Amino acid sequence: MSALISAFVFWAAATALNGWIARSYPSARWAKLFVPALFGATLLILWEGLVRGLNVSPVILPAPSAIAARFAESTDVLWGDFAQTILKGALAGYVIGCGAAVLVAIAIDRSPFLKRGLLPVGNFVAALPIVGIAPILVMWFGFDWQSKAAVVVMMVFFPVLVNMVAGLAATDQLQRDLMATYSASYRQTLAKLRLPAAMPFLFNGLKIATTLALIGAIVAEFFGSPTRGMGFRISTAVGQLDMPLVWSEIAVAALAGSGFFGLMALIEKAVTFWHPSQRRR
């Protein structure tokens, strides 16, 4: 019980400190990093205190210290699963799916027939549940990472496509008429006007697709995988009641997803530095 009381005392003190820093230093760069870091540490300590103070079974919810210990002794396994699921399945599917979406969006922009015929079909396919299409794609492409990449392609293609189509239509008629007065061809207008204007929309889709790619690759491994991969490890560890290993895999997925999203945000800031949304930051 003392652990529980100590955790609540720390949580109250840290919350008060965070509130004071946020009010006193709203624009300081160090505060923008310190506040979320302290908030995360507060949640972990509160979690540890609740588990220890209430004697929660590790099968139901292991303590962060137990998860950290299991993480430290399973780094080889975790790295192998990360390489199989993230570097092979998720990343390959992300690159293929997003690249194909951009090319198809440009084709749709050129063809009213494709715009009227393909987008409704795309909305229908995007609404299909992953648990329905994953087993089919596993049977088609086998049990290795290729089938997981195919699932990721299905998940990221249409969000990026819809955003890219909207971005290509973002320029107004006055801007397009100006390019016409310069006798610019479609390719010149696309390269110098419409693609730059579409970048904020494209990066919105790319950032959404980062999380979809990880979810798709992990869930697809539940329906067939070699003896490695994050989804495979989670399903087998649950069967063995090795919950610290399950939470270790979840931590790896969360860190990978956050890093992937942050990388895309940095690239967006570098590419769309001219956009008002970036200048205000």
mmCIF file of C-alpha atoms in Angstrom:
data_model
loop_
_atom_site.group_PDB
_atom_site.id
_atom_site.type_symbol
_atom_site.label_atom_id
_atom_site.label_comp_id
_atom_site.label_asym_id
_atom_site.label_seq_id
_atom_site.Cartn_x
_atom_site.Cartn_y
_atom_site.Cartn_z
ATOM 1 C CA MET A 1 0.000 0.000 0.000
ATOM 2 C CA SER A 2 2.933 2.333 0.641
ATOM 3 C CA ALA A 3 3.952 1.962 -3.002
ATOM 4 C CA LEU A 4 0.460 3.005 -4.063
ATOM 5 C CA ILE A 5 0.471 6.065 -1.781
ATOM 6 C CA SER A 6 3.946 7.079 -2.964
ATOM 7 C CA ALA A 7 2.861 6.770 -6.600
ATOM 8 C CA PHE A 8 -0.176 8.993 -6.044
ATOM 9 C CA VAL A 9 1.929 11.580 -4.186
ATOM 10 C CA PHE A 10 4.440 11.649 -7.050
ATOM 11 C CA TRP A 11 1.604 11.890 -9.594
ATOM 12 C CA ALA A 12 0.045 14.875 -7.798
ATOM 13 C CA ALA A 13 3.387 16.674 -7.430
ATOM 14 C CA ALA A 14 4.417 16.018 -11.042
ATOM 15 C CA THR A 15 1.015 17.140 -12.346
ATOM 16 C CA ALA A 16 1.290 20.397 -10.400
ATOM 17 C CA LEU A 17 4.834 20.947 -11.679
ATOM 18 C CA ASN A 18 3.776 20.255 -15.261
ATOM 19 C CA GLY A 19 0.906 22.704 -14.987
ATOM 20 C CA TRP A 20 3.196 25.410 -13.621
ATOM 21 C CA ILE A 21 5.787 24.887 -16.363
ATOM 22 C CA ALA A 22 3.128 24.918 -19.086
ATOM 23 C CA ARG A 23 1.705 28.202 -17.786
ATOM 24 C CA SER A 24 5.032 29.885 -17.051
ATOM 25 C CA TYR A 25 7.022 28.829 -20.131
ATOM 26 C CA PRO A 26 4.485 28.289 -22.934
ATOM 27 C CA SER A 27 6.986 28.961 -25.751
ATOM 28 C CA ALA A 28 10.210 27.545 -24.316
ATOM 29 C CA ARG A 29 11.699 24.724 -26.372
ATOM 30 C CA TRP A 30 12.912 22.826 -23.297
ATOM 31 C CA ALA A 31 9.418 22.994 -21.776
ATOM 32 C CA LYS A 32 7.876 21.405 -24.869
ATOM 33 C CA LEU A 33 10.160 18.414 -24.326
ATOM 34 C CA PHE A 34 10.167 18.308 -20.529
ATOM 35 C CA VAL A 35 6.383 18.426 -20.005
ATOM 36 C CA PRO A 36 5.506 15.311 -22.072
ATOM 37 C CA ALA A 37 8.564 13.455 -20.739
ATOM 38 C CA LEU A 38 7.532 14.125 -17.129
ATOM 39 C CA PHE A 39 3.932 13.229 -17.934
ATOM 40 C CA GLY A 40 5.035 9.882 -19.387
ATOM 41 C CA ALA A 41 7.239 9.153 -16.379
ATOM 42 C CA THR A 42 4.309 10.022 -14.105
ATOM 43 C CA LEU A 43 2.074 7.487 -15.845
ATOM 44 C CA LEU A 44 4.716 4.760 -15.564
ATOM 45 C CA ILE A 45 5.287 5.385 -11.855
ATOM 46 C CA LEU A 46 1.551 5.476 -11.192
ATOM 47 C CA TRP A 47 1.202 2.204 -13.126
ATOM 48 C CA GLU A 48 3.992 0.635 -11.046
ATOM 49 C CA GLY A 49 2.414 1.802 -7.803
ATOM 50 C CA LEU A 50 -1.053 0.533 -8.713
ATOM 51 C CA VAL A 51 0.249 -2.906 -9.685
ATOM 52 C CA ARG A 52 2.369 -3.264 -6.568
ATOM 53 C CA GLY A 53 -0.079 -1.637 -4.145
ATOM 54 C CA LEU A 54 -3.093 -3.631 -5.314
ATOM 55 C CA ASN A 55 -1.136 -6.877 -5.904
ATOM 56 C CA VAL A 56 -2.323 -7.139 -9.481
ATOM 57 C CA SER A 57 -1.461 -10.474 -11.090
ATOM 58 C CA PRO A 58 1.266 -10.186 -13.756
ATOM 59 C CA VAL A 59 -0.952 -12.227 -16.049
ATOM 60 C CA ILE A 60 -3.496 -9.409 -15.976
ATOM 61 C CA LEU A 61 -1.116 -6.442 -15.954
ATOM 62 C CA PRO A 62 2.638 -6.704 -15.361
ATOM 63 C CA ALA A 63 4.505 -3.836 -13.729
ATOM 64 C CA PRO A 64 6.674 -1.559 -15.906
ATOM 65 C CA SER A 65 9.764 -2.809 -14.036
ATOM 66 C CA ALA A 66 8.921 -6.415 -15.009
ATOM 67 C CA ILE A 67 8.350 -5.361 -18.605
ATOM 68 C CA ALA A 68 11.682 -3.501 -18.664
ATOM 69 C CA ALA A 69 13.497 -6.540 -17.271
ATOM 70 C CA ARG A 70 11.897 -8.834 -19.872
ATOM 71 C CA PHE A 71 12.722 -6.302 -22.571
ATOM 72 C CA ALA A 72 16.388 -6.222 -21.541
ATOM 73 C CA GLU A 73 16.756 -10.005 -21.612
ATOM 74 C CA SER A 74 14.910 -10.411 -24.936
ATOM 75 C CA THR A 75 16.637 -7.817 -27.096
ATOM 76 C CA ASP A 76 17.766 -10.400 -29.679
ATOM 77 C CA VAL A 77 14.235 -11.738 -30.069
ATOM 78 C CA LEU A 78 12.741 -8.258 -30.179
ATOM 79 C CA TRP A 79 15.218 -7.099 -32.817
ATOM 80 C CA GLY A 80 14.502 -10.125 -35.002
ATOM 81 C CA ASP A 81 10.765 -9.521 -34.720
ATOM 82 C CA PHE A 82 11.253 -5.802 -35.458
ATOM 83 C CA ALA A 83 13.278 -6.549 -38.594
ATOM 84 C CA GLN A 84 10.746 -9.109 -39.829
ATOM 85 C CA THR A 85 7.611 -7.062 -39.198
ATOM 86 C CA ILE A 86 8.642 -3.421 -39.473
ATOM 87 C CA LEU A 87 11.667 -3.310 -41.753
ATOM 88 C CA LYS A 88 10.406 -5.960 -44.182
ATOM 89 C CA GLY A 89 6.625 -6.126 -44.072
ATOM 90 C CA ALA A 90 5.528 -2.658 -42.935
ATOM 91 C CA LEU A 91 8.212 -0.554 -44.628
ATOM 92 C CA ALA A 92 8.083 -2.409 -47.952
ATOM 93 C CA GLY A 93 4.294 -2.240 -48.055
ATOM 94 C CA TYR A 94 4.344 1.436 -47.063
ATOM 95 C CA VAL A 95 6.730 2.425 -49.864
ATOM 96 C CA ILE A 96 4.895 0.372 -52.493
ATOM 97 C CA GLY A 97 1.402 1.416 -51.399
ATOM 98 C CA CYS A 98 2.145 5.130 -51.032
ATOM 99 C CA GLY A 99 4.149 5.290 -54.254
ATOM 100 C CA ALA A 100 1.374 3.558 -56.195
ATOM 101 C CA ALA A 101 -1.228 5.873 -54.640
ATOM 102 C CA VAL A 102 0.620 8.983 -55.848
ATOM 103 C CA LEU A 103 0.927 7.632 -59.395
ATOM 104 C CA VAL A 104 -2.712 6.548 -59.526
ATOM 105 C CA ALA A 105 -3.810 9.941 -58.147
ATOM 106 C CA ILE A 106 -2.024 11.690 -61.022
ATOM 107 C CA ALA A 107 -3.722 9.316 -63.486
ATOM 108 C CA ILE A 108 -7.110 10.011 -61.890
ATOM 109 C CA ASP A 109 -6.467 13.729 -62.154
ATOM 110 C CA ARG A 110 -5.983 13.320 -65.899
ATOM 111 C CA SER A 111 -9.017 11.088 -66.423
ATOM 112 C CA PRO A 112 -12.561 12.032 -65.330
ATOM 113 C CA PHE A 113 -13.559 8.412 -66.013
ATOM 114 C CA LEU A 114 -11.095 7.101 -63.430
ATOM 115 C CA LYS A 115 -12.158 9.797 -60.970
ATOM 116 C CA ARG A 116 -15.789 8.729 -61.208
ATOM 117 C CA GLY A 117 -15.146 5.007 -61.439
ATOM 118 C CA LEU A 118 -12.095 4.252 -59.292
ATOM 119 C CA LEU A 119 -12.649 6.424 -56.223
ATOM 120 C CA PRO A 120 -16.011 4.837 -55.257
ATOM 121 C CA VAL A 121 -14.441 1.388 -55.666
ATOM 122 C CA GLY A 122 -11.517 2.566 -53.574
ATOM 123 C CA ASN A 123 -13.814 3.707 -50.786
ATOM 124 C CA PHE A 124 -15.464 0.286 -50.841
ATOM 125 C CA VAL A 125 -12.140 -1.565 -50.663
ATOM 126 C CA ALA A 126 -10.873 0.739 -47.909
ATOM 127 C CA ALA A 127 -13.905 -0.196 -45.808
ATOM 128 C CA LEU A 128 -13.076 -3.919 -45.928
ATOM 129 C CA PRO A 129 -11.984 -5.216 -42.499
ATOM 130 C CA ILE A 130 -8.362 -6.251 -42.215
ATOM 131 C CA VAL A 131 -9.343 -9.518 -40.532
ATOM 132 C CA GLY A 132 -11.202 -10.385 -43.727
ATOM 133 C CA ILE A 133 -8.543 -9.588 -46.299
ATOM 134 C CA ALA A 134 -5.452 -10.642 -44.333
ATOM 135 C CA PRO A 135 -6.100 -14.428 -44.493
ATOM 136 C CA ILE A 136 -6.763 -14.188 -48.235
ATOM 137 C CA LEU A 137 -3.545 -12.295 -48.919
ATOM 138 C CA VAL A 138 -1.582 -14.718 -46.734
ATOM 139 C CA MET A 139 -2.879 -17.591 -48.865
ATOM 140 C CA TRP A 140 -1.987 -15.723 -52.056
ATOM 141 C CA PHE A 141 1.494 -14.498 -51.151
ATOM 142 C CA GLY A 142 2.658 -17.078 -48.614
ATOM 143 C CA PHE A 143 3.541 -16.898 -44.944
ATOM 144 C CA ASP A 144 6.661 -14.733 -45.163
ATOM 145 C CA TRP A 145 6.857 -10.919 -45.139
ATOM 146 C CA GLN A 146 5.517 -10.547 -48.694
ATOM 147 C CA SER A 147 1.941 -11.258 -47.589
ATOM 148 C CA LYS A 148 2.264 -8.730 -44.746
ATOM 149 C CA ALA A 149 3.527 -6.140 -47.218
ATOM 150 C CA ALA A 150 0.496 -6.857 -49.411
ATOM 151 C CA VAL A 151 -1.828 -6.222 -46.458
ATOM 152 C CA VAL A 152 -0.017 -2.954 -45.741
ATOM 153 C CA VAL A 153 -0.380 -1.909 -49.383
ATOM 154 C CA MET A 154 -4.142 -2.447 -49.136
ATOM 155 C CA MET A 155 -4.343 -0.389 -45.941
ATOM 156 C CA VAL A 156 -2.220 2.619 -46.940
ATOM 157 C CA PHE A 157 -3.116 2.915 -50.620
ATOM 158 C CA PHE A 158 -6.542 4.534 -50.422
ATOM 159 C CA PRO A 159 -5.947 7.042 -47.594
ATOM 160 C CA VAL A 160 -2.931 8.391 -49.466
ATOM 161 C CA LEU A 161 -4.836 8.272 -52.771
ATOM 162 C CA VAL A 162 -7.768 10.302 -51.440
ATOM 163 C CA ASN A 163 -5.481 12.919 -49.899
ATOM 164 C CA MET A 164 -3.367 13.174 -53.034
ATOM 165 C CA VAL A 165 -6.418 13.600 -55.299
ATOM 166 C CA ALA A 166 -7.687 16.362 -53.010
ATOM 167 C CA GLY A 167 -4.262 17.998 -53.052
ATOM 168 C CA LEU A 168 -4.050 18.020 -56.837
ATOM 169 C CA ALA A 169 -7.418 19.803 -56.918
ATOM 170 C CA ALA A 170 -6.342 22.368 -54.283
ATOM 171 C CA THR A 171 -5.124 25.002 -56.729
ATOM 172 C CA ASP A 172 -7.702 27.578 -57.769
ATOM 173 C CA GLN A 173 -8.711 28.553 -61.292
ATOM 174 C CA LEU A 174 -6.771 31.813 -61.209
ATOM 175 C CA GLN A 175 -3.494 29.992 -60.596
ATOM 176 C CA ARG A 176 -4.168 27.519 -63.392
ATOM 177 C CA ASP A 177 -5.126 30.338 -65.775
ATOM 178 C CA LEU A 178 -1.850 32.087 -64.955
ATOM 179 C CA MET A 179 0.095 28.974 -65.902
ATOM 180 C CA ALA A 180 -1.918 28.780 -69.136
ATOM 181 C CA THR A 181 -0.984 32.358 -70.038
ATOM 182 C CA TYR A 182 2.659 31.258 -69.787
ATOM 183 C CA SER A 183 1.868 28.446 -72.274
ATOM 184 C CA ALA A 184 2.805 25.869 -69.640
ATOM 185 C CA SER A 185 2.127 22.251 -70.557
ATOM 186 C CA TYR A 186 0.310 19.831 -68.262
ATOM 187 C CA ARG A 187 3.618 18.394 -67.058
ATOM 188 C CA GLN A 188 5.018 21.842 -66.319
ATOM 189 C CA THR A 189 1.867 22.864 -64.478
ATOM 190 C CA LEU A 190 1.929 19.612 -62.538
ATOM 191 C CA ALA A 191 5.580 19.943 -61.536
ATOM 192 C CA LYS A 192 5.658 23.659 -60.723
ATOM 193 C CA LEU A 193 2.169 24.324 -59.374
ATOM 194 C CA ARG A 194 -0.044 21.382 -58.584
ATOM 195 C CA LEU A 195 2.407 18.942 -56.983
ATOM 196 C CA PRO A 196 3.858 21.583 -54.627
ATOM 197 C CA ALA A 197 0.318 22.638 -53.674
ATOM 198 C CA ALA A 198 -0.582 18.999 -53.021
ATOM 199 C CA MET A 199 2.314 18.360 -50.631
ATOM 200 C CA PRO A 200 0.449 19.324 -47.403
ATOM 201 C CA PHE A 201 -2.396 16.977 -48.372
ATOM 202 C CA LEU A 202 0.029 14.216 -49.333
ATOM 203 C CA PHE A 203 1.887 14.386 -46.041
ATOM 204 C CA ASN A 204 -1.384 14.224 -44.128
ATOM 205 C CA GLY A 205 -2.041 10.927 -45.869
ATOM 206 C CA LEU A 206 1.524 9.717 -45.365
ATOM 207 C CA LYS A 207 1.384 10.406 -41.621
ATOM 208 C CA ILE A 208 -1.921 8.582 -41.295
ATOM 209 C CA ALA A 209 -0.470 5.685 -43.259
ATOM 210 C CA THR A 210 2.466 5.265 -40.839
ATOM 211 C CA THR A 211 0.216 3.886 -38.117
ATOM 212 C CA LEU A 212 -1.897 1.906 -40.578
ATOM 213 C CA ALA A 213 1.225 0.206 -41.931
ATOM 214 C CA LEU A 214 2.306 -1.000 -38.486
ATOM 215 C CA ILE A 215 -1.188 -2.192 -37.589
ATOM 216 C CA GLY A 216 -1.573 -4.029 -40.882
ATOM 217 C CA ALA A 217 1.779 -5.804 -40.688
ATOM 218 C CA ILE A 218 1.282 -6.918 -37.074
ATOM 219 C CA VAL A 219 -2.317 -8.076 -37.466
ATOM 220 C CA ALA A 220 -1.511 -9.949 -40.693
ATOM 221 C CA GLU A 221 0.987 -12.100 -38.778
ATOM 222 C CA PHE A 222 -1.824 -13.477 -36.639
ATOM 223 C CA PHE A 223 -3.086 -15.323 -39.719
ATOM 224 C CA GLY A 224 0.155 -17.004 -40.700
ATOM 225 C CA SER A 225 3.816 -16.250 -40.190
ATOM 226 C CA PRO A 226 7.201 -17.931 -39.924
ATOM 227 C CA THR A 227 8.522 -18.404 -36.401
ATOM 228 C CA ARG A 228 9.365 -14.714 -35.994
ATOM 229 C CA GLY A 229 7.581 -11.399 -36.211
ATOM 230 C CA MET A 230 5.808 -9.157 -33.739
ATOM 231 C CA GLY A 231 2.324 -10.495 -34.393
ATOM 232 C CA PHE A 232 3.545 -14.086 -34.174
ATOM 233 C CA ARG A 233 5.400 -13.358 -30.932
ATOM 234 C CA ILE A 234 2.416 -11.653 -29.338
ATOM 235 C CA SER A 235 0.048 -14.507 -30.173
ATOM 236 C CA THR A 236 2.435 -17.210 -28.903
ATOM 237 C CA ALA A 237 3.411 -15.248 -25.775
ATOM 238 C CA VAL A 238 -0.247 -14.766 -24.865
ATOM 239 C CA GLY A 239 -0.741 -18.520 -25.143
ATOM 240 C CA GLN A 240 2.216 -19.019 -22.785
ATOM 241 C CA LEU A 241 0.955 -16.279 -20.391
ATOM 242 C CA ASP A 242 4.251 -14.438 -20.900
ATOM 243 C CA MET A 243 2.634 -11.023 -20.621
ATOM 244 C CA PRO A 244 5.871 -9.060 -20.002
ATOM 245 C CA LEU A 245 7.078 -10.211 -23.431
ATOM 246 C CA VAL A 246 3.740 -9.192 -24.959
ATOM 247 C CA TRP A 247 4.071 -5.723 -23.468
ATOM 248 C CA SER A 248 7.689 -5.558 -24.631
ATOM 249 C CA GLU A 249 6.544 -6.173 -28.192
ATOM 250 C CA ILE A 250 3.850 -3.518 -27.755
ATOM 251 C CA ALA A 251 6.512 -1.084 -26.515
ATOM 252 C CA VAL A 252 8.663 -1.778 -29.589
ATOM 253 C CA ALA A 253 5.667 -1.183 -31.853
ATOM 254 C CA ALA A 254 4.803 2.063 -30.057
ATOM 255 C CA LEU A 255 8.380 3.351 -30.285
ATOM 256 C CA ALA A 256 8.638 2.377 -33.950
ATOM 257 C CA GLY A 257 5.315 4.026 -34.762
ATOM 258 C CA SER A 258 6.232 7.222 -32.930
ATOM 259 C CA GLY A 259 9.625 7.369 -34.612
ATOM 260 C CA PHE A 260 8.137 6.705 -38.049
ATOM 261 C CA PHE A 261 5.496 9.399 -37.566
ATOM 262 C CA GLY A 262 8.109 11.848 -36.278
ATOM 263 C CA LEU A 263 10.341 11.186 -39.275
ATOM 264 C CA MET A 264 7.491 11.940 -41.676
ATOM 265 C CA ALA A 265 6.698 15.125 -39.732
ATOM 266 C CA LEU A 266 10.321 16.280 -40.063
ATOM 267 C CA ILE A 267 10.309 15.574 -43.804
ATOM 268 C CA GLU A 268 7.002 17.434 -44.113
ATOM 269 C CA LYS A 269 8.473 20.451 -42.329
ATOM 270 C CA ALA A 270 11.457 20.474 -44.688
ATOM 271 C CA VAL A 271 9.360 20.061 -47.854
ATOM 272 C CA THR A 272 6.419 22.346 -46.975
ATOM 273 C CA PHE A 273 8.341 25.067 -45.106
ATOM 274 C CA TRP A 274 6.484 27.638 -47.214
ATOM 275 C CA HIS A 275 3.028 26.560 -46.039
ATOM 276 C CA PRO A 276 1.280 28.715 -43.380
ATOM 277 C CA SER A 277 0.810 25.703 -41.106
ATOM 278 C CA GLN A 278 4.600 25.323 -40.869
ATOM 279 C CA ARG A 279 5.385 29.012 -40.495
ATOM 280 C CA ARG A 280 3.167 29.248 -37.424
ATOM 281 C CA ARG A 281 5.171 26.578 -35.578
#
